[in-house]
Coordinates of C-alpha atoms and ligand atoms in Angstrom, one line a residue:
X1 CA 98.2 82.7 127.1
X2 CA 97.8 79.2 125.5
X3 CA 94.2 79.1 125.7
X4 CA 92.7 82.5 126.5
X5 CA 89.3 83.1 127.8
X6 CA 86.4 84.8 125.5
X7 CA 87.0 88.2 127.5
X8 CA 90.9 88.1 126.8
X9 CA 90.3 87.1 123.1
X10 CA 88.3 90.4 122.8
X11 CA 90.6 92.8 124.8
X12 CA 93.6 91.3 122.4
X13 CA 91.4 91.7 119.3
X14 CA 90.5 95.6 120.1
X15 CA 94.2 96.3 120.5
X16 CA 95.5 94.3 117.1
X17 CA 92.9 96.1 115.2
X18 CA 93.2 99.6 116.8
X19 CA 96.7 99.0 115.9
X20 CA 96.2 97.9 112.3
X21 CA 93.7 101.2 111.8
X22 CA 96.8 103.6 113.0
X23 CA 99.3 102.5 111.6
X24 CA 97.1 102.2 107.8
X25 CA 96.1 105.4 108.7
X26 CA 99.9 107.0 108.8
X27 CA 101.1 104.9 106.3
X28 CA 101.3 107.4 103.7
X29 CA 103.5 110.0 106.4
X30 CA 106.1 107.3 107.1
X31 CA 109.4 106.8 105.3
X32 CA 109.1 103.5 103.0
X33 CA 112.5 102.9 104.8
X34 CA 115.4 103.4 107.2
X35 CA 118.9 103.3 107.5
X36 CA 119.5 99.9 109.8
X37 CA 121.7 97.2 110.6
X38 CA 121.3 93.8 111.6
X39 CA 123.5 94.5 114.5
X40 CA 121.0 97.3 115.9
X41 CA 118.1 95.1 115.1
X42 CA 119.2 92.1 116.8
X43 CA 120.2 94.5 120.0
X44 CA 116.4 95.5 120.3
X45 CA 115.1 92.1 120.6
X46 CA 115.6 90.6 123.8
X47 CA 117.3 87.0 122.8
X48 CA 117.3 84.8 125.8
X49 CA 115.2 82.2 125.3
X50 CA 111.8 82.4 126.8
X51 CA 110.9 80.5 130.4
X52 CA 108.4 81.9 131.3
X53 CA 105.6 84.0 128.8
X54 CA 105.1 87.7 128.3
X55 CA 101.6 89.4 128.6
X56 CA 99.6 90.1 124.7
X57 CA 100.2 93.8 125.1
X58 CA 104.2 93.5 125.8
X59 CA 104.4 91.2 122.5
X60 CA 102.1 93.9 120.7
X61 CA 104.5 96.9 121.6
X62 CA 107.7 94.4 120.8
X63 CA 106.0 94.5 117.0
X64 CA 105.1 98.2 117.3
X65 CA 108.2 99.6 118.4
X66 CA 111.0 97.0 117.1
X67 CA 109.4 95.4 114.4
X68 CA 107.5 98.0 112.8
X69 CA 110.2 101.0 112.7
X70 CA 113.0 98.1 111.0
X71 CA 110.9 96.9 108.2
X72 CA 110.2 98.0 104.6
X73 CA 106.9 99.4 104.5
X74 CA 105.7 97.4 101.8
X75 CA 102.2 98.8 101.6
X76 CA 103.5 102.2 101.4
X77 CA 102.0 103.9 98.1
X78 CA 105.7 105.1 96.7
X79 CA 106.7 101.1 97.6
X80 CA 108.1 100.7 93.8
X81 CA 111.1 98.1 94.3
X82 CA 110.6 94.6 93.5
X83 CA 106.8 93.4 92.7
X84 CA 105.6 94.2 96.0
X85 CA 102.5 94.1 97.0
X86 CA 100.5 96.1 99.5
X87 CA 98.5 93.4 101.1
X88 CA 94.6 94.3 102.1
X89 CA 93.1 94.2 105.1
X90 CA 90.6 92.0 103.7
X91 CA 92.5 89.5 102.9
X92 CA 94.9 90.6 106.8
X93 CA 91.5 89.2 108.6
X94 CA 90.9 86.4 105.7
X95 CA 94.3 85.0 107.3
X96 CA 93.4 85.8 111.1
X97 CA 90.4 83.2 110.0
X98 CA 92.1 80.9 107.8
X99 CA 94.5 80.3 111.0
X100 CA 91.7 80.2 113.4
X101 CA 89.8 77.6 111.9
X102 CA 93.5 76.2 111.1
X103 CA 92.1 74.2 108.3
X104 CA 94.4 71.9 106.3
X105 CA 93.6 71.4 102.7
X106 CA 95.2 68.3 102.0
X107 CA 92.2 66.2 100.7
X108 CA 88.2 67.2 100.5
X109 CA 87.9 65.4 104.0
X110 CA 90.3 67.0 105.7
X111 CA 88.5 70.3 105.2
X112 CA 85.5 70.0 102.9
X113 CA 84.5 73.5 102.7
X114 CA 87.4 75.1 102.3
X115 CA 88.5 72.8 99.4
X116 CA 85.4 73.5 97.5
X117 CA 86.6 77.3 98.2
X118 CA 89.8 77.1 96.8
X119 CA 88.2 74.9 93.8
X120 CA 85.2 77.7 93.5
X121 CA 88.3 80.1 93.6
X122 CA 90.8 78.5 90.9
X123 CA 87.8 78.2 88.6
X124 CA 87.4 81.7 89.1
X125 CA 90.9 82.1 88.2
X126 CA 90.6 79.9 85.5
X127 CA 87.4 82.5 83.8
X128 CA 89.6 85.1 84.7
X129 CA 91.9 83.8 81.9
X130 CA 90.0 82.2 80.4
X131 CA 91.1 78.6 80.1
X132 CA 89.0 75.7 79.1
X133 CA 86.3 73.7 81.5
X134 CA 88.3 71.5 83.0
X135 CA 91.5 73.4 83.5
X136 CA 92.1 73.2 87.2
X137 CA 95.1 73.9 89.6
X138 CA 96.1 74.8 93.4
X139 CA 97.2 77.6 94.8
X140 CA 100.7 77.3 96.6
X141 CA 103.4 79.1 98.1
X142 CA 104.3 81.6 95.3
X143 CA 105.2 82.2 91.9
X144 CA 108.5 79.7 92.4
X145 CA 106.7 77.2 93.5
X146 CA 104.0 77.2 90.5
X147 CA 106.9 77.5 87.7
X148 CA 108.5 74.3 89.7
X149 CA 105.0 72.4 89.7
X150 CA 104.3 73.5 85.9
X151 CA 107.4 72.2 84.6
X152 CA 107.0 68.9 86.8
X153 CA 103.6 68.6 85.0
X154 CA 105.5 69.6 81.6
X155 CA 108.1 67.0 82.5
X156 CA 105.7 64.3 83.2
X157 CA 104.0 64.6 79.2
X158 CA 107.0 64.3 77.5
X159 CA 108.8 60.8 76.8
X160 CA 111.9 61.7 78.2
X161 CA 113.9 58.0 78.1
X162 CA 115.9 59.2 74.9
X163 CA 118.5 61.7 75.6
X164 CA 118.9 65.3 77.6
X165 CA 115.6 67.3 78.1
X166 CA 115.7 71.2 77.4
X167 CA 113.5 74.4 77.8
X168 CA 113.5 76.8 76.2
X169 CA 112.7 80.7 77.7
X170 CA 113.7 84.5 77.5
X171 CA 116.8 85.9 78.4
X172 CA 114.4 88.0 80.6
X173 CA 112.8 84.8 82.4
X174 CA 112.9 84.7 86.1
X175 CA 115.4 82.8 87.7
X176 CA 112.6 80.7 89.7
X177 CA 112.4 78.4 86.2
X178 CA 116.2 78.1 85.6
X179 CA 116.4 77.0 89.9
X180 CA 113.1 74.7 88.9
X181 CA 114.9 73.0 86.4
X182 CA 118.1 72.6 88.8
X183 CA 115.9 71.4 91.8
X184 CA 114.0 68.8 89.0
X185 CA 116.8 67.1 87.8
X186 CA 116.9 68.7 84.2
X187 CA 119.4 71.3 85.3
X188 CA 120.3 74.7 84.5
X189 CA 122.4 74.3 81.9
X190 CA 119.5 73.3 79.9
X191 CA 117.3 76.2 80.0
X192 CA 118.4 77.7 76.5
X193 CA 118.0 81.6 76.9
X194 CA 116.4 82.7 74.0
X195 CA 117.5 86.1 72.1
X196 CA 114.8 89.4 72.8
X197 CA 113.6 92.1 70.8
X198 CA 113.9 95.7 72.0
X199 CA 110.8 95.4 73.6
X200 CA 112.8 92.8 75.6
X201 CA 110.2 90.3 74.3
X202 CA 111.2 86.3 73.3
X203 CA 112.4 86.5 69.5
X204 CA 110.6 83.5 67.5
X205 CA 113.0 82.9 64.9
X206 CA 115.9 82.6 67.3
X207 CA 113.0 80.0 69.9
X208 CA 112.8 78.3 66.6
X209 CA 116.5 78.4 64.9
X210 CA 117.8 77.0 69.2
X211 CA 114.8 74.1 69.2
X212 CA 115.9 73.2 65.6
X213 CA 119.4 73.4 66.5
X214 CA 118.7 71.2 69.8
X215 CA 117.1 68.2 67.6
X216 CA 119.8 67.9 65.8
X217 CA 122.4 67.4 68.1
X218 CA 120.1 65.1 70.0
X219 CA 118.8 66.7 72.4
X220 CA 114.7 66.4 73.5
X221 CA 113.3 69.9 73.8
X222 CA 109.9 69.4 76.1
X223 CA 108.8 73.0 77.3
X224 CA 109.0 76.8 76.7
X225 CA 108.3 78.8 79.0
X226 CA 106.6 82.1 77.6
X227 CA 106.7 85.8 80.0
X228 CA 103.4 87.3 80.9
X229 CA 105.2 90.2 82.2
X230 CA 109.0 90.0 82.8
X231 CA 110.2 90.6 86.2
X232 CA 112.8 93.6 84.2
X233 CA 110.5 95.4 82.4
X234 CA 107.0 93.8 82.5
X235 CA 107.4 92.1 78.3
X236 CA 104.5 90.1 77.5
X237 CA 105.9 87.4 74.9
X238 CA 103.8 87.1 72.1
X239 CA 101.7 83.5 73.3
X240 CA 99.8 82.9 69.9
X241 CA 102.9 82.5 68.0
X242 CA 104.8 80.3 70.7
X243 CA 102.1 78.1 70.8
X244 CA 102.3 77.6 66.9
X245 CA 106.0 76.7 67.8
X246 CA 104.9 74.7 71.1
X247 CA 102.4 72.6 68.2
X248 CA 104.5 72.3 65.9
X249 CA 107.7 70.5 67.9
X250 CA 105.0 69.1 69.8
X251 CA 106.1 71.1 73.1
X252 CA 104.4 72.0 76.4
X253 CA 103.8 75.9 76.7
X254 CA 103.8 76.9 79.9
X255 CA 103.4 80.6 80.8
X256 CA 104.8 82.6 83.8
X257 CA 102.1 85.5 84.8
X258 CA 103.3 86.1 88.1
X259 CA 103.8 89.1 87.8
X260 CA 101.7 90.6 84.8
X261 CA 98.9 88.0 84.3
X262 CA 96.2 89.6 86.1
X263 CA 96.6 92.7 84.0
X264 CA 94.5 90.6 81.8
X265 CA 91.6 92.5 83.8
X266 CA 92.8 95.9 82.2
X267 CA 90.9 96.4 79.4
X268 CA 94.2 99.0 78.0
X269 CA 96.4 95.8 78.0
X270 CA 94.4 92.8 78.0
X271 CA 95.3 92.4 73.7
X272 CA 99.0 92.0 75.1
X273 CA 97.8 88.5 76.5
X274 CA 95.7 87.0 73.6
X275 CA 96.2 83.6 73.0
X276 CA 97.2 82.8 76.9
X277 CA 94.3 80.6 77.3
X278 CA 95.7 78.1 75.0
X279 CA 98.7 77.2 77.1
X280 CA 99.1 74.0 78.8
X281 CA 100.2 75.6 82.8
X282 CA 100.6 79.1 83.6
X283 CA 102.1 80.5 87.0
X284 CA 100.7 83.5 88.3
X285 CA 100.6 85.0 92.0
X286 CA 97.5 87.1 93.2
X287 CA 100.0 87.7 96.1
X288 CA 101.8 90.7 93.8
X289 CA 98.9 92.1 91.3
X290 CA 95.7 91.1 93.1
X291 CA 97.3 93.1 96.0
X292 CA 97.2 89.9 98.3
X293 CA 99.8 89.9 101.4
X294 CA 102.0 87.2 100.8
X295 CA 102.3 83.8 100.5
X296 CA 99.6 82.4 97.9
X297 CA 100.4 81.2 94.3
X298 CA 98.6 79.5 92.1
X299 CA 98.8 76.9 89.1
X300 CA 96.2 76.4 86.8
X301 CA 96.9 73.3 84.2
X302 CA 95.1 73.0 80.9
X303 CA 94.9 69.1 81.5
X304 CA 95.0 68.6 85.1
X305 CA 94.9 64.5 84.9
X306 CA 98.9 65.2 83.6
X307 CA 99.9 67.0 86.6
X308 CA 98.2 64.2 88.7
X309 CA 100.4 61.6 86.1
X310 CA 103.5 63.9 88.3
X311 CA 102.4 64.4 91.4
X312 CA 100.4 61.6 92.2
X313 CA 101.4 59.1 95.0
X314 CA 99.8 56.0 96.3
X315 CA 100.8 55.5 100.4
X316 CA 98.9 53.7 102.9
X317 CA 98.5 56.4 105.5
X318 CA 97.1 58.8 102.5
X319 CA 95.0 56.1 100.9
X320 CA 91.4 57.6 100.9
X321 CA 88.9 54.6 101.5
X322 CA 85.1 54.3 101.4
X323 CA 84.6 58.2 99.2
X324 CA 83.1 59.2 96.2
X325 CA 84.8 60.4 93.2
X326 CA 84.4 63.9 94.3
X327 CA 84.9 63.7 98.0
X328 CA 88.2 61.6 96.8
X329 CA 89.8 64.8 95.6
X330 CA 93.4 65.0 97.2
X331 CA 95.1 68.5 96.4
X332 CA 98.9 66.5 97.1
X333 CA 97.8 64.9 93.4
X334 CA 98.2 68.4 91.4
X335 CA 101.1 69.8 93.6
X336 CA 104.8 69.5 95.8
X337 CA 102.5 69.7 99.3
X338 CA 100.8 67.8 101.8
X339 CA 99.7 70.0 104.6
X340 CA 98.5 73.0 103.0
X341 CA 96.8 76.4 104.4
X342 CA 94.0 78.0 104.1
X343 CA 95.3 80.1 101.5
X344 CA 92.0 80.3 99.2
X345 CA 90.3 82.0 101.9
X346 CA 91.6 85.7 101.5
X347 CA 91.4 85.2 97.2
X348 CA 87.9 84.3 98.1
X349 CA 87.3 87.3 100.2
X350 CA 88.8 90.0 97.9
X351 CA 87.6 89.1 94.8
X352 CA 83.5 88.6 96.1
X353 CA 83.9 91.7 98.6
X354 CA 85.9 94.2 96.2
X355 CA 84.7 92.6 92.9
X356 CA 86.6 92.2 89.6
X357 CA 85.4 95.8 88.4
X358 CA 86.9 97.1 91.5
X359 CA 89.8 95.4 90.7
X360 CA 90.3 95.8 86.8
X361 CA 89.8 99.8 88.3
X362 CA 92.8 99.4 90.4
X363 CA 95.4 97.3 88.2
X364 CA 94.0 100.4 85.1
X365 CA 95.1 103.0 87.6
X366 CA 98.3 101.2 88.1
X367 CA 99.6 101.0 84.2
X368 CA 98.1 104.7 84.0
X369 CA 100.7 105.6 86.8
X370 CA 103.8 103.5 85.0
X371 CA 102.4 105.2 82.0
X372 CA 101.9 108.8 83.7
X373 CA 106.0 108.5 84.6
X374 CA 107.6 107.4 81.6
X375 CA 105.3 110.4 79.6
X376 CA 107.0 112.9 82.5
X377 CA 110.5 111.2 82.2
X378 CA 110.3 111.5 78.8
X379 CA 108.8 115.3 78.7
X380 CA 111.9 116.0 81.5
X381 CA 115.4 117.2 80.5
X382 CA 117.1 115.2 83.6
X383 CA 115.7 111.8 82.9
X384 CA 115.3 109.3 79.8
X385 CA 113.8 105.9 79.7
X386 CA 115.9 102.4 79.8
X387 CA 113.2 100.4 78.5
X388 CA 109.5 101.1 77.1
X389 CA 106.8 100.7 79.7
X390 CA 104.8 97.3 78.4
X391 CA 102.2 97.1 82.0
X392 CA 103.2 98.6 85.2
X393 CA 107.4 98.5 85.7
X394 CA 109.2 101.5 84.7
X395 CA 113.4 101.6 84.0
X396 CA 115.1 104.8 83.7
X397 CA 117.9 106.6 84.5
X398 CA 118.8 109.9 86.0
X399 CA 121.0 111.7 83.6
X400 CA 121.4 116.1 84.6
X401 CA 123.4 118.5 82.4
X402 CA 126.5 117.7 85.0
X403 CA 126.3 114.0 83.8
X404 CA 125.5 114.5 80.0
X405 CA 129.7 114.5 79.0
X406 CA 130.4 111.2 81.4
X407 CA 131.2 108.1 80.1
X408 CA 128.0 105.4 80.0
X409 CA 129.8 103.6 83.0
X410 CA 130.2 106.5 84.8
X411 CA 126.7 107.6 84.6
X412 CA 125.5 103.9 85.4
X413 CA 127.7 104.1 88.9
X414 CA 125.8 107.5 89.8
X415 CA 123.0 105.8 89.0
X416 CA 123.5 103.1 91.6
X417 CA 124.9 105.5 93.9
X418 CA 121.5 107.2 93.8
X419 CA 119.3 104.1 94.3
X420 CA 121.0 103.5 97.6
X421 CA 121.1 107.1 98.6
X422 CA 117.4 107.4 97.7
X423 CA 116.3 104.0 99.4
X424 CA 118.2 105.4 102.2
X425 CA 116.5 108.9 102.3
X426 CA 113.2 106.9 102.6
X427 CA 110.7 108.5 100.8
X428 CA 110.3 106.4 97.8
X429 CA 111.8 103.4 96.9
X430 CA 113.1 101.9 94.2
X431 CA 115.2 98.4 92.9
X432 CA 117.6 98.0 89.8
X433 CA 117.5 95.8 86.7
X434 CA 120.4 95.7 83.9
X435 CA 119.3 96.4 80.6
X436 CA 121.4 95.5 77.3
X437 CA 124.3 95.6 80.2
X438 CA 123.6 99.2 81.6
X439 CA 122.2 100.0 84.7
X440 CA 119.2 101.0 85.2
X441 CA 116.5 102.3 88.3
X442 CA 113.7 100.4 88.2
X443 CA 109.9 100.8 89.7
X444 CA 107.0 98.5 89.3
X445 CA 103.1 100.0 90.1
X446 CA 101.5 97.6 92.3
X447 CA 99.4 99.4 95.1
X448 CA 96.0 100.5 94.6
X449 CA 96.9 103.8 96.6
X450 CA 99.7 104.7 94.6
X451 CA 98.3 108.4 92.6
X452 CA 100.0 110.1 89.4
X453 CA 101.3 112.3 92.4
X454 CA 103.1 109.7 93.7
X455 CA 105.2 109.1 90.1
X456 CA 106.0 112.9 90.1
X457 CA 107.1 112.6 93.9
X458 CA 109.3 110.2 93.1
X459 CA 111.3 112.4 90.5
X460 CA 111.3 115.2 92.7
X461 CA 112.6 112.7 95.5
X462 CA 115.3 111.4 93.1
X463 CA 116.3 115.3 91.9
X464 CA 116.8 116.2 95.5
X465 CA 118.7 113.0 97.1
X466 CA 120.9 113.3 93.6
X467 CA 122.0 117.2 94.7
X468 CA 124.0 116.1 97.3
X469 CA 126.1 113.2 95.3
X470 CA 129.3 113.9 93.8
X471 CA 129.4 113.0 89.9
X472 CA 132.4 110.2 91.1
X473 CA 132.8 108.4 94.0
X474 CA 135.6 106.4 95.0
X475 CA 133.5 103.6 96.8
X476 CA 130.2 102.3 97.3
X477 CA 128.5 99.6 98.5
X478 CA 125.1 99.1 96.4
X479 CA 124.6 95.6 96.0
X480 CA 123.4 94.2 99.8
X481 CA 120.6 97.1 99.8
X482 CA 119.4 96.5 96.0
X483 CA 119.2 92.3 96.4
X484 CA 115.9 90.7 97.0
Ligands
PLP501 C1 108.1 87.0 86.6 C2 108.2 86.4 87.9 N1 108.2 85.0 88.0 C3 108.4 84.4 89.2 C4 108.6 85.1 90.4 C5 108.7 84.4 91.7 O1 107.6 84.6 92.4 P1 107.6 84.3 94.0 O2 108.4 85.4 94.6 O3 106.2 84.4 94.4 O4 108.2 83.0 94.3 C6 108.6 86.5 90.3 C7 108.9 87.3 91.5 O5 109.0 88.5 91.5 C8 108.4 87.2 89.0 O6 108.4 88.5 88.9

């Protein structure tokens, strides 16, 4: 099993991938999820620690019939919760490879190929968004990680000797930049939440009136952090006229596009994102809306040479003797890691084998599907919208003639008693956000086999879970299904 022979390698690569084709091919006629506990989970797998090994085919029908049949099906086309992503098979045998050539991309001579990948593939990135020359970035564990790298960088330009730093972001930001500022040093208490519009997008006068108010009590402001698609309801903040506030305070910009920046490729939304190009980091995560399976993040800095001022770190046993400027390239100089996957393989793959047409197709199809919901929620006499649709997330409510006299509170809890009925029922699946302090359901359109079908199926489903739900309910349990 440790070593296997050329023969066994085969036999154990015919049954993965026979596997993989059956259970992509029933995808679509399995429930997104199940009713389970932890308690009937843990009973399946056999917990006595392992002596002595197990054949390939015993682990493979461990995964098929106890793994499997207990886990969300996140590539499942009515998959809506969260920002999910499918995953591709692509990018599936892009990390069978990346783990059989187990390269580590610390430095270029630890793995000089697939460093000038992942550098081929960030400057592809980088035209994608279109940033200057010589941006330049890493990819890394996920969207958290990039925010927490970003505002390192963003923490490194500013003189900070003189009093309390501060940033400055949405009331709608992700909570990966408030937990970036905790693990930093800068602490949460001094990400100022900034006041939204009802398009739920950062209000300028209110960044300007709190950065202004900030100065003068002493304070030194150093970053904002503008939303290329909140995690609530997909707002793109409006980047040309934060970075005339970033300019004028003399602030770094940084933008998080984990979840929406790749919608840049849509030509319906790309005049959302003018102006991104001119910020000084942005976050953004082709393991959501490039349909990659997770983990791979990415930072891209305007000036590289200040993230290296932050992440830079001179030891003996890293000290690279006797190379040329570009053979002297250490990733560990532009980010939080040392050893460091392969992960620029599978971005590689999918964006030269399926191409950015192919792509720009798929995210187009996506927004038409968020779009194609909110025209038939809105067209519907059971439904209404929480929130406008800005790229591909969706909140609404289900509100039927039965409900229309019920207090606002009373609807929200049927609301939340449908969620979990309907995540239980399996058929689609949804999360929650909390708009304006309401409750709402909430869907995001990530998979590129998700159909207008699918937005109408979901109604349907929600219409016939909902029938069998009392208007009141005495108790209910919500919250441990709806976390993530
Ligand atoms: C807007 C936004 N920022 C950051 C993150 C965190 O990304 P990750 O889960 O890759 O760490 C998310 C995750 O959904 C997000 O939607």
């Amino acid at each position: 099993m440790l070593d296997p022979s050329a023969d066994e390698l085969r036999e154990w690569g015919n049954s993965v991938i026979q596997f993989m084709a059956d259970y992509l091919g029933d995808l679509r006629d399995r429930n997104v999820y199940r009713r389970m506990s932890s308690r009937e989970i843990r009973q399946r797998l056999d917990s006595a620690l392992p002596i002595n090994g197990s054949d390939f085919d015993a682990l493979l029908n461990i995964f098929r019939d106890n793994i499997i049949p207990f886990s969300r099906q996140n590539a499942h086309p009515r998959m809506f919760g969260y920002v999910q992503s499918p995953g591709t098979p692509v990018a599936a045998f892009a990390d069978l490879l990346a783990s059989t050539l187990n390269a580590n991309l610390t430095v270029w001579r630890s793995a000089p190929a697939p460093v000038e990948l992942e550098r081929l593939t960030i400057d592809w990135v980088r035209q994608i968004l279109g940033f200057n020359a010589e941006a330049g970035g890493l990819f890394v564990s996920g969207g958290s990680m990039a925010n927490l790298a970003a505002i390192a960088a963003a923490r490194q330009a500013k003189d900070c000797s003189s009093g309390r730093l501060r940033i400055y972001a949405s009331s709608e930001t992700h909570f990966s930049v408030a937990k970036a500022a905790a693990l930093l040093g800068i602490g949460r208490e001094n990400v100022r939440h900034v006041a939204v519009d009802e398009h739920f997008r950062i209000r300028v006068d209110d960044l300007f009136a709190k950065i202004t108010a900030d100065l003068e009590a002493g304070y030194v402001p150093f970053c904002i952090v503008a939303n290329a698609g909140t995690v609530n309801t997909g707002a793109v903040d409006p980047f040309e006229e934060i970075r005339k506030v970033a300019d004028r305070f003399q602030l770094w910009m940084h933008v998080d596009g984990s979840y929406g920046a790749f919608a840049v490729l849509a030509k319906s939304a790309r005049k959302l994102f003018a102006g991104i190009e001119r910020a000084d980091s942005i976050a953004l995560d082709p393991h959501k809306w490039l349909y990659l399976p997770v983990d791979v993040g990415c930072v891209i800095y305007r000036a590289p040479e200040i993230a290296r001022a932050a992440f830079a770190h001179e030891a003996e046993y890293t000290r690279i003797i006797g190379e040329e400027a570009d053979e002297a390239f250490a990733f560990w100089d532009y980010g939080p890691e040392l050893s460091r996957r392969f992960r620029a393989l599978k971005v590689w793959m999918l964006l030269k084998g399926v191409g950015l047409d192919s792509l720009a197709e798929a995210i187009e199809s996506n927004l038409a599907c968020a779009r194609h919901l909110e025209s038939i929620v809105q067209a519907s006499d059971d439904f209404e919208m929480a929130a406008p649709v800005e790229l591909s997330i969706f909140c609404f409510r289900y509100v039927p003639v039965r409900l229309r006299n019920e207090s606002s509170q009373a609807i929200d809890a049927f609301n939340e008693r449908l969620l979990v009925a309907l995540q239980r029922d399996g058929s689609s699946y949804l999360s929650n956000a909390t708009l304006g302090g309401r409750f709402a359901l909430r869907g995001c359109v990530l998979n590129y086999r998700t159909t207008l079908r699918d937005m109408e199926t979901l109604l349907d489903d929600l219409r016939r879970v909902a029938k069998s739900l009392p208007v009141s309910a005495q108790t209910h349990n919500a919250s441990n299904l709806t976390r993530e």
